[in-house]
Structure formats: structure tokens, C-alpha cells
């Protein structure tokens, strides 16, 4: 039997309606959620992602400014971020990754105040997530949790296997699943994991964020599983994921497509976080 599709386009559309409603309420109270996106260099994929974020934010009635540098020193970038951080009309600040080699992303993330760090990558926000009291859940894990919610996929006590341990996807995903109320049992795999096929087959829910095209084939999955594919790769004239969709969908119960799965949920997660930042600024004056 072919797997049921977990449709990120449908779920994000619904989520964006809720966000749009919140934006209207905030505007009635004199606050327009405002996101600032820092972009350095010329990475074609990053430019597309940033354009999408801006278009989606503006569609929901939010403001979004993209601050693009051909090149910039880490010191100057930090200085520019700090200036925006002091602007009380700016609610969210993100730095599009990857950054050029000479700039350390962790150092840059550290200079965004936690209340404006809507990507949730600053050490403070990651620390809050480790403690089980997140201020912002990073956008991709947040979007994936929403998919589970929407389709009624209960996480309690479930064995979730995550392939990938990056700071932007794998680790915050694991921590989000361990939150009280989510209560999953989590295994995290990486490039040195032995016998990956055996471990992924033991999962009830498999989340793949390895950045390796079609890593997960039919040999890595089994019947009844939920498969979430975070990976995204350009191949000639189409996008493919870390999961070999065509063979895996014939075995598992649920699967996200690429494109139209996790991607649109990540954008919605970022906008939801920006809206929350604006709401908090209104509450706290
Ligand atoms: P990353 O920083 O490159 O991390 C990849 C992780 O996968 C690492 O932990 C690596 O292990 C592990 N890995 C690599 N090859 C492996 C293998 N053969 N077996 C097991 N583990 C392996 O990537 P990322 O930033 O997390 O992103 C992952 C993918 O998701 C990329 O394709 C990215 O473009 C995509 N992405 C999509 C969205 C979206 O919205 N759809 C958002 C973010 C990222 P080591 O730690 O041992 O090196």
C-alpha cells in the first residue's frame, strides 16, 4: 500500500491563517511584526530561501527587510546586527545560513538578543530548549511538530530516530521531542553511527536531516513507520530529499514529500516565532 502524504503545503496554509489573524490583532494594537534578515555573499539557494521568507511575511501583513552584503567582516556584521537589535520596531532578527567561511555562525547568533532570536539558534535559546522551557523552538523542528499535531500523530512514548545532529535541525528536533507533553523516546544518528539501517528500521517515526540525497532507501524502513524528510537538493530540473521517496512510499504508512513537506512548514515556523516576538514586545512594553 502507498503511504499517506503529510502535506506541508496544506498544513502551512492553515497555520498561516492563524498567524495572519494574530498579525491583524497586533496591528490593531499599533504593532506590525517586523523581521530583519541578514544575508551575506551570493549563495543562489539562500537567495531563494530569503526571497520566500520575505514574500510569505509580507503576504501575512508583516514587514520584512533583507539586509544583503556582498562581503562583510564578522566585526562589522555584529555591529550591524546590534544596531537592529536596539530598534524597538524590529521584532525578529535572523542570519541566513550558510555564512561565508570567515564568519563563525555561533559567534553571530550570540549577538542577537534572545527575545529577537526567532530562529532560536542563540546559545541562550538553545539552552532554554535543553532545560525544557523553550522561548522559541527553531523553525524546522517547530514545523515538524505542527505536522504531527495536524495529522494526529501521537508522540508519547514513541521511538523516534533522527538521522543528523546539526545545531539547526537534528539536535533541536531531538530536544523538542523530549519536551514534557511530547514525551518521545529519541535516538540520534550521525555519520559515525554503526549499522544505520538496523537503527532506522527500529523507529516508529523516522526524521531524516543528513543533507545526503536519497540516503534512506527501502532497505532502511519498514511497514507502519512515519517518515519525515528534511533534506532538500536540486537535481537537474527538480527537488529531491534525503529519502528515496519513490521506493520508501511503497512501504511506510506516512511520508512527507519534497518539495511541499517540511520546507513550507519551516517558513511558517519562522513567521509564527516573529509574531510571538512582536506579541511579547507589546506585552512587555
Ligand atoms: P548538516 O549541518 O550538514 O548536518 C548533517 C548531519 O547529518 C550531520 O550531523 C551528519 O553527521 C549527518 N550525516 C551526514 N551523512 C550521514 C550518513 N551517511 N549517515 C548518518 N548521518 C549522516 O545539515 P543540516 O543543516 O542539518 O540540514 C540537513 C538537510 O536538511 C540539508 O539537505 C538541508 O538543506 C536541509 N534543510 C532543510 C530545511 C527545510 O526547511 N526543508 C531546513 C533546514 C535544513 P556528522 O555530524 O557526523 O557530520
Coordinates of C-alpha atoms and ligand atoms in Angstrom, one line a residue:
X1 CA 0.0 0.0 0.0
X2 CA 1.2 3.5 -0.8
X3 CA 1.9 5.8 2.1
X4 CA -0.4 8.7 3.1
X5 CA 1.2 12.1 2.3
X6 CA 1.9 14.5 5.1
X7 CA 1.2 17.6 3.1
X8 CA 3.2 20.6 4.3
X9 CA 1.5 22.9 1.9
X10 CA -1.9 22.2 3.3
X11 CA -0.8 22.4 7.0
X12 CA 1.3 25.5 6.5
X13 CA -1.7 27.2 4.7
X14 CA -3.8 26.6 7.8
X15 CA -1.1 27.7 10.2
X16 CA -0.5 30.9 8.2
X17 CA -4.2 31.7 8.5
X18 CA -3.8 31.6 12.3
X19 CA -0.6 33.8 12.0
X20 CA -2.4 36.3 9.7
X21 CA -5.2 36.6 12.3
X22 CA -2.6 37.4 15.0
X23 CA -0.9 39.9 12.8
X24 CA -4.2 41.7 12.3
X25 CA -4.8 41.8 16.1
X26 CA -1.3 43.1 16.7
X27 CA -1.8 45.8 14.0
X28 CA -5.0 46.9 15.7
X29 CA -2.8 47.5 18.8
X30 CA -0.3 49.5 16.8
X31 CA 2.3 46.8 16.3
X32 CA 3.3 45.4 12.9
X33 CA 5.6 42.3 13.3
X34 CA 8.9 43.1 11.7
X35 CA 11.5 40.6 10.6
X36 CA 15.1 41.5 9.6
X37 CA 17.0 39.0 7.6
X38 CA 20.8 39.3 7.2
X39 CA 22.2 37.7 4.1
X40 CA 26.0 37.6 3.2
X41 CA 27.5 36.7 -0.1
X42 CA 25.9 35.1 -3.1
X43 CA 24.5 31.6 -2.4
X44 CA 21.7 31.0 -5.0
X45 CA 19.8 28.7 -2.7
X46 CA 20.0 31.2 0.2
X47 CA 18.8 34.0 -2.0
X48 CA 15.7 31.9 -3.0
X49 CA 15.0 31.0 0.7
X50 CA 15.3 34.6 1.8
X51 CA 13.0 35.8 -1.1
X52 CA 10.4 33.2 0.0
X53 CA 10.6 34.3 3.7
X54 CA 10.1 37.9 2.7
X55 CA 7.2 37.2 0.3
X56 CA 5.5 35.0 2.9
X57 CA 5.9 37.5 5.7
X58 CA 4.5 40.3 3.6
X59 CA 1.6 38.2 2.4
X60 CA 0.6 37.8 6.0
X61 CA 0.8 41.6 6.6
X62 CA 4.1 41.5 8.4
X63 CA 7.2 43.7 7.5
X64 CA 10.4 42.1 6.4
X65 CA 13.7 43.8 5.5
X66 CA 16.5 41.9 3.9
X67 CA 20.0 43.4 4.6
X68 CA 22.3 42.0 2.0
X69 CA 26.1 42.3 2.0
X70 CA 28.3 41.2 -0.8
X71 CA 31.0 40.8 1.8
X72 CA 31.5 42.0 5.4
X73 CA 33.8 41.4 8.3
X74 CA 32.5 39.5 11.3
X75 CA 33.0 42.6 13.5
X76 CA 31.1 44.9 11.1
X77 CA 28.3 42.2 10.8
X78 CA 28.0 42.0 14.6
X79 CA 27.8 45.8 14.8
X80 CA 25.0 46.0 12.2
X81 CA 23.0 43.3 14.0
X82 CA 23.4 45.0 17.3
X83 CA 22.1 48.3 15.7
X84 CA 18.9 46.4 14.5
X85 CA 18.7 44.7 17.9
X86 CA 18.3 48.2 19.5
X87 CA 15.5 49.2 17.2
X88 CA 12.2 48.6 19.1
X89 CA 10.3 48.3 15.8
X90 CA 12.3 45.3 14.9
X91 CA 10.9 42.1 16.5
X92 CA 12.8 39.3 14.8
X93 CA 16.4 39.0 13.5
X94 CA 17.8 36.1 11.6
X95 CA 21.1 35.5 9.8
X96 CA 20.6 33.3 6.7
X97 CA 22.9 30.2 6.8
X98 CA 25.4 29.2 5.5
X99 CA 27.6 32.2 6.1
X100 CA 31.0 32.6 4.3
X101 CA 33.8 30.6 5.9
X102 CA 35.4 33.7 7.6
X103 CA 32.3 34.2 9.7
X104 CA 31.5 31.9 12.7
X105 CA 27.7 31.4 12.8
X106 CA 27.7 30.7 16.5
X107 CA 29.5 33.9 17.3
X108 CA 27.0 35.8 15.2
X109 CA 24.0 34.0 16.7
X110 CA 25.3 35.0 20.1
X111 CA 24.9 38.7 19.4
X112 CA 21.1 38.5 18.7
X113 CA 19.2 39.2 21.9
X114 CA 17.2 36.1 22.8
X115 CA 13.8 37.8 22.5
X116 CA 14.6 38.7 18.9
X117 CA 16.3 35.4 18.0
X118 CA 13.4 34.0 16.1
X119 CA 15.5 31.2 14.6
X120 CA 16.2 30.1 18.2
X121 CA 19.9 29.4 17.4
X122 CA 21.5 31.6 20.1
X123 CA 23.2 29.8 23.0
X124 CA 20.6 31.2 25.4
X125 CA 17.6 30.0 23.4
X126 CA 19.2 26.6 22.8
X127 CA 20.0 26.4 26.5
X128 CA 16.3 27.1 27.3
X129 CA 15.3 24.3 24.9
X130 CA 17.8 21.9 26.7
X131 CA 16.1 22.9 30.0
X132 CA 12.7 22.0 28.6
X133 CA 11.4 25.6 28.7
X134 CA 11.9 26.9 25.1
X135 CA 11.3 30.6 24.3
X136 CA 11.4 29.9 20.6
X137 CA 11.6 26.4 19.1
X138 CA 13.8 26.6 16.0
X139 CA 11.6 26.8 12.8
X140 CA 12.2 23.4 11.3
X141 CA 11.5 21.3 14.4
X142 CA 8.6 23.6 15.2
X143 CA 7.1 23.0 11.7
X144 CA 7.6 19.2 12.1
X145 CA 5.8 19.2 15.5
X146 CA 2.9 21.0 13.8
X147 CA 2.7 18.3 11.1
X148 CA 2.4 15.7 13.8
X149 CA -0.3 17.7 15.5
X150 CA -2.2 18.3 12.4
X151 CA -2.3 14.6 11.4
X152 CA -3.0 13.4 15.0
X153 CA 0.3 11.5 15.2
X154 CA 0.8 10.9 18.9
X155 CA 4.4 11.2 20.0
X156 CA 4.0 9.9 23.6
X157 CA 6.4 7.0 24.3
X158 CA 7.1 6.6 20.5
X159 CA 10.6 5.7 19.4
X160 CA 11.8 8.5 17.1
X161 CA 15.0 8.0 15.2
X162 CA 16.6 11.2 13.9
X163 CA 19.4 11.0 11.3
X164 CA 21.5 14.1 11.7
X165 CA 22.9 16.0 14.7
X166 CA 23.2 19.6 13.4
X167 CA 22.5 22.5 15.6
X168 CA 19.8 23.8 13.3
X169 CA 17.8 20.6 12.8
X170 CA 18.9 17.3 14.4
X171 CA 19.7 18.4 17.9
X172 CA 16.8 20.9 18.4
X173 CA 14.5 18.3 16.9
X174 CA 15.6 15.8 19.5
X175 CA 15.2 18.3 22.3
X176 CA 11.7 19.3 21.1
X177 CA 10.6 15.7 21.1
X178 CA 11.8 15.2 24.6
X179 CA 9.8 18.2 25.9
X180 CA 7.2 17.3 28.6
X181 CA 3.9 16.8 26.7
X182 CA 5.7 15.4 23.6
X183 CA 7.4 12.6 25.6
X184 CA 9.0 10.7 22.7
X185 CA 11.9 8.3 23.1
X186 CA 14.7 9.6 20.9
X187 CA 17.7 8.1 19.2
X188 CA 20.0 10.5 17.3
X189 CA 22.3 9.1 14.5
X190 CA 25.1 10.7 12.6
X191 CA 27.9 9.9 10.1
X192 CA 29.8 7.7 12.5
X193 CA 26.7 5.7 13.6
X194 CA 27.2 1.9 13.0
X195 CA 24.5 -0.1 11.3
X196 CA 22.2 2.8 10.4
X197 CA 19.9 0.5 8.5
X198 CA 19.2 -1.5 11.6
X199 CA 18.5 1.5 13.8
X200 CA 16.3 3.3 11.3
X201 CA 14.2 0.2 10.9
X202 CA 13.6 0.1 14.7
X203 CA 11.9 3.6 14.5
X204 CA 8.2 4.2 14.7
X205 CA 8.9 7.7 13.4
X206 CA 12.0 8.4 11.3
X207 CA 13.2 12.0 10.8
X208 CA 16.0 12.4 8.2
X209 CA 18.2 15.6 8.2
X210 CA 21.5 14.3 6.8
X211 CA 21.9 16.5 3.8
X212 CA 22.6 13.4 1.6
X213 CA 20.5 12.9 -1.4
X214 CA 18.4 9.7 -1.3
X215 CA 20.3 8.3 1.7
X216 CA 17.3 6.5 3.0
X217 CA 16.1 3.8 0.6
X218 CA 13.6 0.9 1.0
X219 CA 16.3 -1.0 2.9
X220 CA 16.2 1.5 5.8
X221 CA 12.5 1.5 6.5
X222 CA 9.6 -0.9 7.4
X223 CA 5.9 -1.1 7.5
X224 CA 3.8 1.3 9.7
X225 CA 6.5 4.0 10.0
X226 CA 6.1 7.8 9.7
X227 CA 8.9 9.3 7.7
X228 CA 9.8 13.0 7.7
X229 CA 12.3 14.1 5.1
X230 CA 14.0 17.4 5.9
X231 CA 16.6 17.2 3.2
X232 CA 16.4 19.3 0.1
X233 CA 18.6 19.0 -3.0
X234 CA 18.4 20.4 -6.5
X235 CA 18.6 17.6 -9.2
X236 CA 18.5 18.8 -12.8
X237 CA 15.0 20.2 -13.1
X238 CA 13.6 19.0 -9.7
X239 CA 14.0 18.9 -6.0
X240 CA 14.7 15.7 -4.1
X241 CA 15.2 14.9 -0.4
X242 CA 17.3 12.7 1.8
X243 CA 14.8 10.0 1.4
X244 CA 14.2 8.0 -1.8
X245 CA 10.6 8.9 -1.9
X246 CA 9.5 6.6 -4.7
X247 CA 10.7 3.3 -3.1
X248 CA 10.1 4.3 0.5
X249 CA 6.5 5.4 0.0
X250 CA 5.6 1.9 -1.1
X251 CA 6.5 0.6 2.4
X252 CA 5.8 3.1 5.1
X253 CA 2.5 4.5 6.4
X254 CA 3.1 8.3 6.3
X255 CA 5.7 10.3 4.4
X256 CA 6.5 14.0 3.7
X257 CA 7.1 14.9 0.0
X258 CA 10.0 17.1 -1.2
X259 CA 9.1 19.7 -2.1
X260 CA 5.9 20.5 -0.2
X261 CA 6.7 18.8 3.0
X262 CA 9.0 20.3 5.7
X263 CA 10.0 23.3 3.6
X264 CA 6.8 25.4 3.8
X265 CA 6.4 24.4 7.5
X266 CA 9.9 25.9 8.2
X267 CA 8.9 29.2 6.7
X268 CA 5.6 29.2 8.7
X269 CA 7.5 28.3 11.9
X270 CA 9.8 31.4 11.4
X271 CA 6.8 33.7 10.9
X272 CA 5.0 32.2 13.9
X273 CA 8.1 32.9 16.0
X274 CA 8.3 36.5 14.7
X275 CA 4.7 37.1 15.6
X276 CA 5.3 35.7 19.1
X277 CA 8.3 38.1 19.4
X278 CA 6.0 41.1 18.4
X279 CA 3.3 39.9 20.8
X280 CA 5.8 39.7 23.7
X281 CA 7.2 43.2 22.9
X282 CA 3.6 44.5 23.1
X283 CA 3.0 42.7 26.5
X284 CA 6.3 43.8 28.0
X285 CA 6.2 47.4 26.6
Ligands
LIG1 P1 24.3 19.4 8.3 O1 24.7 20.5 9.2 O2 25.2 19.1 7.1 O3 24.2 18.1 9.2 C1 24.0 16.8 8.6 C2 24.0 15.8 9.7 O4 23.8 14.5 9.1 C3 25.3 15.7 10.4 O5 25.1 15.5 11.8 C4 26.0 14.4 9.8 O6 26.8 13.7 10.8 C5 24.8 13.6 9.5 N1 25.1 12.7 8.3 C6 25.6 13.0 7.2 N2 25.8 11.9 6.4 C7 25.3 10.9 7.1 C8 25.2 9.5 6.9 N3 25.6 8.9 5.8 N4 24.6 8.7 7.9 C9 24.2 9.3 9.0 N5 24.3 10.6 9.3 C10 24.8 11.4 8.4 O7 22.8 19.6 7.7 P2 21.5 20.3 8.2 O8 21.8 21.8 8.3 O9 21.0 19.6 9.5 O10 20.5 20.0 7.1 C11 20.2 18.7 6.6 C12 19.4 18.8 5.3 O11 18.2 19.4 5.6 C13 20.1 19.5 4.2 O12 19.7 18.9 3.0 C14 19.5 20.9 4.3 O13 19.5 21.6 3.1 C15 18.1 20.6 4.7 N6 17.3 21.6 5.4 C16 16.0 21.7 5.0 C17 15.2 22.6 5.7 C18 13.8 22.8 5.2 O14 13.1 23.7 5.6 N7 13.3 21.8 4.4 C19 15.7 23.3 6.8 C20 17.0 23.1 7.2 C21 17.8 22.2 6.5 P3 28.1 14.3 11.4 O15 27.6 15.3 12.5 O16 28.8 13.1 12.0 O17 28.9 15.0 10.3

